[in-house]
PDB file of C-alpha atoms and ligand atoms in Angstrom:
ATOM      1  CA  UNK A  12       4.821  -4.791  15.244  1.00 64.00           C
ATOM      2  CA  UNK A  13       7.712  -3.139  13.474  1.00 87.00           C
ATOM      3  CA  UNK A  14       9.483  -0.271  15.195  1.00 94.00           C
ATOM      4  CA  UNK A  15      12.568   1.913  14.789  1.00 97.00           C
ATOM      5  CA  UNK A  16      15.045   1.316  13.232  1.00 97.00           C
ATOM      6  CA  UNK A  17      13.018   0.413  10.170  1.00 97.00           C
ATOM      7  CA  UNK A  18      14.650  -1.731   7.502  1.00 97.00           C
ATOM      8  CA  UNK A  19      13.845  -1.988   3.816  1.00 97.00           C
ATOM      9  CA  UNK A  20      11.982  -5.306   3.486  1.00 96.00           C
ATOM     10  CA  UNK A  21      13.102  -7.560   0.631  1.00 96.00           C
ATOM     11  CA  UNK A  22      10.601  -7.886  -2.184  1.00 97.00           C
ATOM     12  CA  UNK A  23       8.681 -11.140  -1.649  1.00 95.00           C
ATOM     13  CA  UNK A  24       9.541 -12.192  -5.259  1.00 97.00           C
ATOM     14  CA  UNK A  25      12.178 -11.668  -7.952  1.00 98.00           C
ATOM     15  CA  UNK A  26      12.370  -8.279  -9.712  1.00 98.00           C
ATOM     16  CA  UNK A  27      11.210  -9.895 -12.981  1.00 98.00           C
ATOM     17  CA  UNK A  28       8.270 -11.680 -11.399  1.00 98.00           C
ATOM     18  CA  UNK A  29       5.647  -9.037 -12.223  1.00 98.00           C
ATOM     19  CA  UNK A  30       6.606  -8.786 -15.895  1.00 98.00           C
ATOM     20  CA  UNK A  31       5.161  -8.033 -18.359  1.00 97.00           C
ATOM     21  CA  UNK A  32       2.785  -5.848 -16.319  1.00 98.00           C
ATOM     22  CA  UNK A  33       5.565  -4.127 -14.341  1.00 98.00           C
ATOM     23  CA  UNK A  34       9.149  -4.331 -15.562  1.00 98.00           C
ATOM     24  CA  UNK A  35      12.176  -5.293 -13.550  1.00 98.00           C
ATOM     25  CA  UNK A  36      13.486  -1.736 -14.113  1.00 98.00           C
ATOM     26  CA  UNK A  37      10.359  -0.282 -12.521  1.00 98.00           C
ATOM     27  CA  UNK A  38      10.652  -2.636  -9.541  1.00 98.00           C
ATOM     28  CA  UNK A  39      14.332  -1.812  -9.040  1.00 98.00           C
ATOM     29  CA  UNK A  40      13.725   1.940  -9.034  1.00 98.00           C
ATOM     30  CA  UNK A  41      10.505   1.697  -7.077  1.00 98.00           C
ATOM     31  CA  UNK A  42      11.742  -0.624  -4.329  1.00 98.00           C
ATOM     32  CA  UNK A  43      15.500   0.018  -4.170  1.00 98.00           C
ATOM     33  CA  UNK A  44      15.390   3.797  -4.640  1.00 98.00           C
ATOM     34  CA  UNK A  45      11.969   5.248  -3.847  1.00 97.00           C
ATOM     35  CA  UNK A  46      10.903   2.939  -1.026  1.00 98.00           C
ATOM     36  CA  UNK A  47      14.401   2.831   0.423  1.00 98.00           C
ATOM     37  CA  UNK A  48      14.453   6.634   0.621  1.00 98.00           C
ATOM     38  CA  UNK A  49      11.273   6.600   2.737  1.00 98.00           C
ATOM     39  CA  UNK A  50      12.828   4.041   5.107  1.00 98.00           C
ATOM     40  CA  UNK A  51      16.075   6.003   5.511  1.00 98.00           C
ATOM     41  CA  UNK A  52      14.315   9.348   5.930  1.00 98.00           C
ATOM     42  CA  UNK A  53      11.892   7.932   8.503  1.00 98.00           C
ATOM     43  CA  UNK A  54      14.822   6.615  10.546  1.00 98.00           C
ATOM     44  CA  UNK A  55      16.611   9.940  10.235  1.00 98.00           C
ATOM     45  CA  UNK A  56      13.519  11.787  11.508  1.00 98.00           C
ATOM     46  CA  UNK A  57      13.127   9.441  14.505  1.00 98.00           C
ATOM     47  CA  UNK A  58      16.804   9.159  15.380  1.00 98.00           C
ATOM     48  CA  UNK A  59      16.843  11.931  17.995  1.00 97.00           C
ATOM     49  CA  UNK A  60      13.541  10.881  19.614  1.00 98.00           C
ATOM     50  CA  UNK A  61      14.199   7.713  21.682  1.00 97.00           C
ATOM     51  CA  UNK A  62      10.730   7.934  23.219  1.00 96.00           C
ATOM     52  CA  UNK A  63       9.325   7.007  19.796  1.00 97.00           C
ATOM     53  CA  UNK A  64      11.670   4.084  19.153  1.00 97.00           C
ATOM     54  CA  UNK A  65       9.279   1.440  20.448  1.00 95.00           C
ATOM     55  CA  UNK A  66       6.135   2.889  18.853  1.00 96.00           C
ATOM     56  CA  UNK A  67       4.860   0.859  15.895  1.00 95.00           C
ATOM     57  CA  UNK A  68       4.628   2.434  12.470  1.00 96.00           C
ATOM     58  CA  UNK A  69       0.815   2.264  12.442  1.00 96.00           C
ATOM     59  CA  UNK A  70       0.641   3.925  15.851  1.00 95.00           C
ATOM     60  CA  UNK A  71       3.003   6.698  14.765  1.00 97.00           C
ATOM     61  CA  UNK A  72       0.888   7.362  11.690  1.00 97.00           C
ATOM     62  CA  UNK A  73      -2.424   7.179  13.480  1.00 95.00           C
ATOM     63  CA  UNK A  74      -1.385   9.509  16.308  1.00 94.00           C
ATOM     64  CA  UNK A  75       0.576  12.109  14.414  1.00 96.00           C
ATOM     65  CA  UNK A  76      -0.604  14.842  16.779  1.00 95.00           C
ATOM     66  CA  UNK A  77       1.414  13.116  19.524  1.00 95.00           C
ATOM     67  CA  UNK A  78       4.564  13.176  17.399  1.00 97.00           C
ATOM     68  CA  UNK A  79       6.760  16.258  18.095  1.00 97.00           C
ATOM     69  CA  UNK A  80       5.926  19.117  15.741  1.00 97.00           C
ATOM     70  CA  UNK A  81       9.484  19.267  14.413  1.00 98.00           C
ATOM     71  CA  UNK A  82       9.190  15.818  12.801  1.00 98.00           C
ATOM     72  CA  UNK A  83       5.430  15.499  12.192  1.00 98.00           C
ATOM     73  CA  UNK A  84       5.631  16.177   8.465  1.00 98.00           C
ATOM     74  CA  UNK A  85       8.650  13.901   8.025  1.00 98.00           C
ATOM     75  CA  UNK A  86       6.927  11.050   9.876  1.00 98.00           C
ATOM     76  CA  UNK A  87       3.694  11.588   7.975  1.00 98.00           C
ATOM     77  CA  UNK A  88       5.364  11.563   4.549  1.00 98.00           C
ATOM     78  CA  UNK A  89       8.109   9.002   5.101  1.00 98.00           C
ATOM     79  CA  UNK A  90       6.241   6.756   7.545  1.00 98.00           C
ATOM     80  CA  UNK A  91       3.288   6.727   5.162  1.00 98.00           C
ATOM     81  CA  UNK A  92       5.704   5.946   2.335  1.00 98.00           C
ATOM     82  CA  UNK A  93       7.059   2.936   4.224  1.00 98.00           C
ATOM     83  CA  UNK A  94       3.597   1.650   5.158  1.00 98.00           C
ATOM     84  CA  UNK A  95       2.023   2.162   1.723  1.00 98.00           C
ATOM     85  CA  UNK A  96       4.869   0.586  -0.242  1.00 98.00           C
ATOM     86  CA  UNK A  97       5.102  -2.418   2.033  1.00 97.00           C
ATOM     87  CA  UNK A  98       1.391  -3.094   1.586  1.00 98.00           C
ATOM     88  CA  UNK A  99       1.598  -2.453  -2.157  1.00 98.00           C
ATOM     89  CA  UNK A 100       4.454  -4.859  -2.863  1.00 98.00           C
ATOM     90  CA  UNK A 101       3.151  -7.523  -0.468  1.00 98.00           C
ATOM     91  CA  UNK A 102      -0.185  -7.966  -2.247  1.00 98.00           C
ATOM     92  CA  UNK A 103       1.136  -8.500  -5.788  1.00 98.00           C
ATOM     93  CA  UNK A 104       1.960 -11.635  -7.732  1.00 98.00           C
ATOM     94  CA  UNK A 105       2.499 -12.684 -11.329  1.00 97.00           C
ATOM     95  CA  UNK A 106      -0.506 -12.089 -13.584  1.00 97.00           C
ATOM     96  CA  UNK A 107      -0.690 -15.843 -14.357  1.00 96.00           C
ATOM     97  CA  UNK A 108      -0.803 -16.865 -10.700  1.00 96.00           C
ATOM     98  CA  UNK A 109      -4.608 -17.213 -10.524  1.00 93.00           C
ATOM     99  CA  UNK A 110      -4.818 -16.769  -6.750  1.00 97.00           C
ATOM    100  CA  UNK A 111      -8.101 -17.526  -4.997  1.00 96.00           C
ATOM    101  CA  UNK A 112     -10.307 -15.460  -2.711  1.00 97.00           C
ATOM    102  CA  UNK A 113     -11.339 -16.903   0.636  1.00 98.00           C
ATOM    103  CA  UNK A 114     -15.009 -17.840   0.986  1.00 98.00           C
ATOM    104  CA  UNK A 115     -15.515 -15.040   3.536  1.00 98.00           C
ATOM    105  CA  UNK A 116     -13.956 -12.325   1.402  1.00 98.00           C
ATOM    106  CA  UNK A 117     -15.821 -13.476  -1.673  1.00 98.00           C
ATOM    107  CA  UNK A 118     -19.111 -13.251   0.234  1.00 98.00           C
ATOM    108  CA  UNK A 119     -18.227  -9.761   1.510  1.00 98.00           C
ATOM    109  CA  UNK A 120     -17.399  -8.566  -2.030  1.00 98.00           C
ATOM    110  CA  UNK A 121     -20.773  -9.834  -3.274  1.00 98.00           C
ATOM    111  CA  UNK A 122     -22.583  -8.194  -0.349  1.00 98.00           C
ATOM    112  CA  UNK A 123     -20.796  -4.815  -0.364  1.00 98.00           C
ATOM    113  CA  UNK A 124     -20.174  -4.224  -4.090  1.00 98.00           C
ATOM    114  CA  UNK A 125     -22.419  -6.682  -5.928  1.00 98.00           C
ATOM    115  CA  UNK A 126     -19.395  -8.606  -7.242  1.00 98.00           C
ATOM    116  CA  UNK A 127     -15.700  -8.552  -8.112  1.00 98.00           C
ATOM    117  CA  UNK A 128     -16.138  -6.586 -11.366  1.00 98.00           C
ATOM    118  CA  UNK A 129     -17.962  -3.790  -9.578  1.00 98.00           C
ATOM    119  CA  UNK A 130     -15.353  -3.633  -6.818  1.00 98.00           C
ATOM    120  CA  UNK A 131     -12.495  -3.461  -9.320  1.00 98.00           C
ATOM    121  CA  UNK A 132     -14.338  -0.765 -11.284  1.00 98.00           C
ATOM    122  CA  UNK A 133     -14.659   1.339  -8.111  1.00 98.00           C
ATOM    123  CA  UNK A 134     -11.011   0.790  -7.217  1.00 98.00           C
ATOM    124  CA  UNK A 135      -9.907   1.930 -10.682  1.00 98.00           C
ATOM    125  CA  UNK A 136     -12.236   4.910 -10.549  1.00 97.00           C
ATOM    126  CA  UNK A 137     -10.732   6.016  -7.211  1.00 98.00           C
ATOM    127  CA  UNK A 138      -7.214   5.525  -8.594  1.00 98.00           C
ATOM    128  CA  UNK A 139      -7.813   7.339 -11.876  1.00 96.00           C
ATOM    129  CA  UNK A 140      -9.676  10.113 -10.084  1.00 96.00           C
ATOM    130  CA  UNK A 141      -6.926  10.820  -7.547  1.00 95.00           C
ATOM    131  CA  UNK A 142      -5.473  14.127  -8.729  1.00 93.00           C
ATOM    132  CA  UNK A 143      -1.681  14.150  -8.659  1.00 94.00           C
ATOM    133  CA  UNK A 144       0.090  11.556  -6.540  1.00 97.00           C
ATOM    134  CA  UNK A 145      -1.523   9.173  -4.091  1.00 98.00           C
ATOM    135  CA  UNK A 146      -3.045   5.802  -3.379  1.00 98.00           C
ATOM    136  CA  UNK A 147      -6.319   3.887  -3.707  1.00 98.00           C
ATOM    137  CA  UNK A 148      -7.230   1.060  -1.335  1.00 98.00           C
ATOM    138  CA  UNK A 149      -9.661  -1.732  -0.667  1.00 98.00           C
ATOM    139  CA  UNK A 150     -10.298  -1.433   3.073  1.00 98.00           C
ATOM    140  CA  UNK A 151     -12.380  -3.281   5.646  1.00 98.00           C
ATOM    141  CA  UNK A 152     -13.818  -2.105   8.930  1.00 97.00           C
ATOM    142  CA  UNK A 153     -13.709  -4.163  12.112  1.00 95.00           C
ATOM    143  CA  UNK A 154     -16.932  -5.957  11.158  1.00 96.00           C
ATOM    144  CA  UNK A 155     -15.671  -6.976   7.741  1.00 98.00           C
ATOM    145  CA  UNK A 156     -17.587  -4.391   5.735  1.00 98.00           C
ATOM    146  CA  UNK A 157     -15.568  -3.459   2.639  1.00 98.00           C
ATOM    147  CA  UNK A 158     -15.125  -0.095   0.947  1.00 98.00           C
ATOM    148  CA  UNK A 159     -12.837   1.771  -1.435  1.00 98.00           C
ATOM    149  CA  UNK A 160     -10.923   4.874  -0.410  1.00 98.00           C
ATOM    150  CA  UNK A 161      -8.021   6.955  -1.616  1.00 98.00           C
ATOM    151  CA  UNK A 162      -5.406   9.275  -0.133  1.00 98.00           C
ATOM    152  CA  UNK A 163      -3.059  11.891  -1.533  1.00 98.00           C
ATOM    153  CA  UNK A 164       0.738  11.928  -1.350  1.00 98.00           C
ATOM    154  CA  UNK A 165       1.786   9.361   1.289  1.00 98.00           C
ATOM    155  CA  UNK A 166      -1.202   9.705   3.578  1.00 98.00           C
ATOM    156  CA  UNK A 167      -2.856   6.567   4.932  1.00 98.00           C
ATOM    157  CA  UNK A 168      -6.442   5.654   5.889  1.00 97.00           C
ATOM    158  CA  UNK A 169      -7.560   6.070   9.515  1.00 96.00           C
ATOM    159  CA  UNK A 170      -6.218   2.878  11.072  1.00 95.00           C
ATOM    160  CA  UNK A 171      -8.579   3.118  14.045  1.00 94.00           C
ATOM    161  CA  UNK A 172     -11.513   2.552  11.681  1.00 96.00           C
ATOM    162  CA  UNK A 173     -10.125   0.794   8.607  1.00 97.00           C
ATOM    163  CA  UNK A 174      -7.673  -1.966   7.781  1.00 97.00           C
ATOM    164  CA  UNK A 175      -6.300  -1.634   4.235  1.00 98.00           C
ATOM    165  CA  UNK A 176      -6.374  -5.000   2.445  1.00 98.00           C
ATOM    166  CA  UNK A 177      -4.406  -3.883  -0.615  1.00 98.00           C
ATOM    167  CA  UNK A 178      -3.393  -0.638  -2.263  1.00 98.00           C
ATOM    168  CA  UNK A 179      -2.442   0.715  -5.660  1.00 98.00           C
ATOM    169  CA  UNK A 180       0.269   3.329  -6.044  1.00 98.00           C
ATOM    170  CA  UNK A 181      -0.676   6.066  -8.495  1.00 97.00           C
ATOM    171  CA  UNK A 182       2.500   8.110  -8.138  1.00 97.00           C
ATOM    172  CA  UNK A 183       4.004   8.366 -11.625  1.00 96.00           C
ATOM    173  CA  UNK A 184       7.162   6.565 -10.475  1.00 96.00           C
ATOM    174  CA  UNK A 185       5.021   3.413 -10.094  1.00 97.00           C
ATOM    175  CA  UNK A 186       4.185   3.247 -13.805  1.00 97.00           C
ATOM    176  CA  UNK A 187       5.975   5.884 -15.887  1.00 96.00           C
ATOM    177  CA  UNK A 188       8.740   3.637 -17.285  1.00 96.00           C
ATOM    178  CA  UNK A 189       6.170   1.085 -18.458  1.00 96.00           C
ATOM    179  CA  UNK A 190       3.060   3.168 -19.237  1.00 97.00           C
ATOM    180  CA  UNK A 191       4.344   6.782 -19.400  1.00 96.00           C
ATOM    181  CA  UNK A 192       1.381   9.055 -18.668  1.00 94.00           C
ATOM    182  CA  UNK A 193      -1.284   6.381 -19.285  1.00 96.00           C
ATOM    183  CA  UNK A 194      -2.531   5.811 -15.737  1.00 96.00           C
ATOM    184  CA  UNK A 195      -5.724   4.006 -16.875  1.00 96.00           C
ATOM    185  CA  UNK A 196      -3.645   1.484 -18.880  1.00 97.00           C
ATOM    186  CA  UNK A 197      -1.439   0.862 -15.852  1.00 97.00           C
ATOM    187  CA  UNK A 198      -4.520   0.245 -13.717  1.00 97.00           C
ATOM    188  CA  UNK A 199      -6.109  -2.147 -16.232  1.00 97.00           C
ATOM    189  CA  UNK A 200      -2.923  -4.207 -16.151  1.00 97.00           C
ATOM    190  CA  UNK A 201      -2.197  -3.726 -12.442  1.00 98.00           C
ATOM    191  CA  UNK A 202      -5.417  -5.342 -11.224  1.00 98.00           C
ATOM    192  CA  UNK A 203      -4.250  -8.637 -12.805  1.00 97.00           C
ATOM    193  CA  UNK A 204      -1.355  -8.646 -10.310  1.00 98.00           C
ATOM    194  CA  UNK A 205      -3.460  -8.623  -7.153  1.00 98.00           C
ATOM    195  CA  UNK A 206      -2.654 -11.596  -4.932  1.00 98.00           C
ATOM    196  CA  UNK A 207      -6.118 -12.499  -3.626  1.00 98.00           C
ATOM    197  CA  UNK A 208      -4.710 -15.051  -1.194  1.00 98.00           C
ATOM    198  CA  UNK A 209      -2.753 -12.332   0.608  1.00 98.00           C
ATOM    199  CA  UNK A 210      -5.718  -9.953   0.435  1.00 98.00           C
ATOM    200  CA  UNK A 211      -7.917 -12.693   1.945  1.00 98.00           C
ATOM    201  CA  UNK A 212      -5.391 -13.241   4.737  1.00 98.00           C
ATOM    202  CA  UNK A 213      -5.355  -9.505   5.487  1.00 98.00           C
ATOM    203  CA  UNK A 214      -9.155  -9.643   5.637  1.00 98.00           C
ATOM    204  CA  UNK A 215      -9.120 -12.527   8.121  1.00 97.00           C
ATOM    205  CA  UNK A 216      -6.548 -10.756  10.314  1.00 96.00           C
ATOM    206  CA  UNK A 217      -8.348  -7.401  10.369  1.00 96.00           C
ATOM    207  CA  UNK A 218      -8.975  -7.388  14.127  1.00 91.00           C
ATOM    208  CA  UNK A 219      -5.278  -7.823  14.909  1.00 90.00           C
ATOM    209  CA  UNK A 220      -4.385  -5.020  12.500  1.00 88.00           C
ATOM    210  CA  UNK A 221      -6.687  -2.300  13.808  1.00 87.00           C
ATOM    211  CA  UNK A 222      -4.862   0.346  15.824  1.00 87.00           C
TER     212      UNK A 222
HETATM  213 MN1  MN3 B  16       5.659   4.498  -4.961  1.00 52.71          MN
END
């Protein structure tokens, strides 16, 4: 469980590793500037509140009403930014990697969506349909039932009910350098980057991740 002071995690691969889908320039700006700003601003918000220094990020986000009013918005926006970006970067790999789904996750995808193509279509639909900035996710509940959801800005799903397995960032900073305003083109390319081994591991560990 990560707690204050939060640190910017290293990318789990080189900045060029996601090319040609996402450029090294995009990764540098996205990780080193955008994500780093969320980490620094979250720490700044929590600095004067020692009683929150041993509360995990997921617990902070899931119990925002227990966070002092003065920093609720800062924790919501910047804490969500830290959580969402960490999940986003951690579930990507090179488009040639050909990672494999676990048997359990594959069975759940068949059962809950009718197959991989249908699940990806729903994920893209949620991501394209999100007005303005936000996120789309594949989530599981405690029993392993899968669904698609989306949030706006840096909000996160309800961690007491859902464990996000992966997420796609539809803020323009995630794709503008490479795809300009063409969000659907970004999404068509982005889904080739999903690291299904990591997604499968997140699925297996769902019970430990629920808040
Ligand atoms: Mn982003």
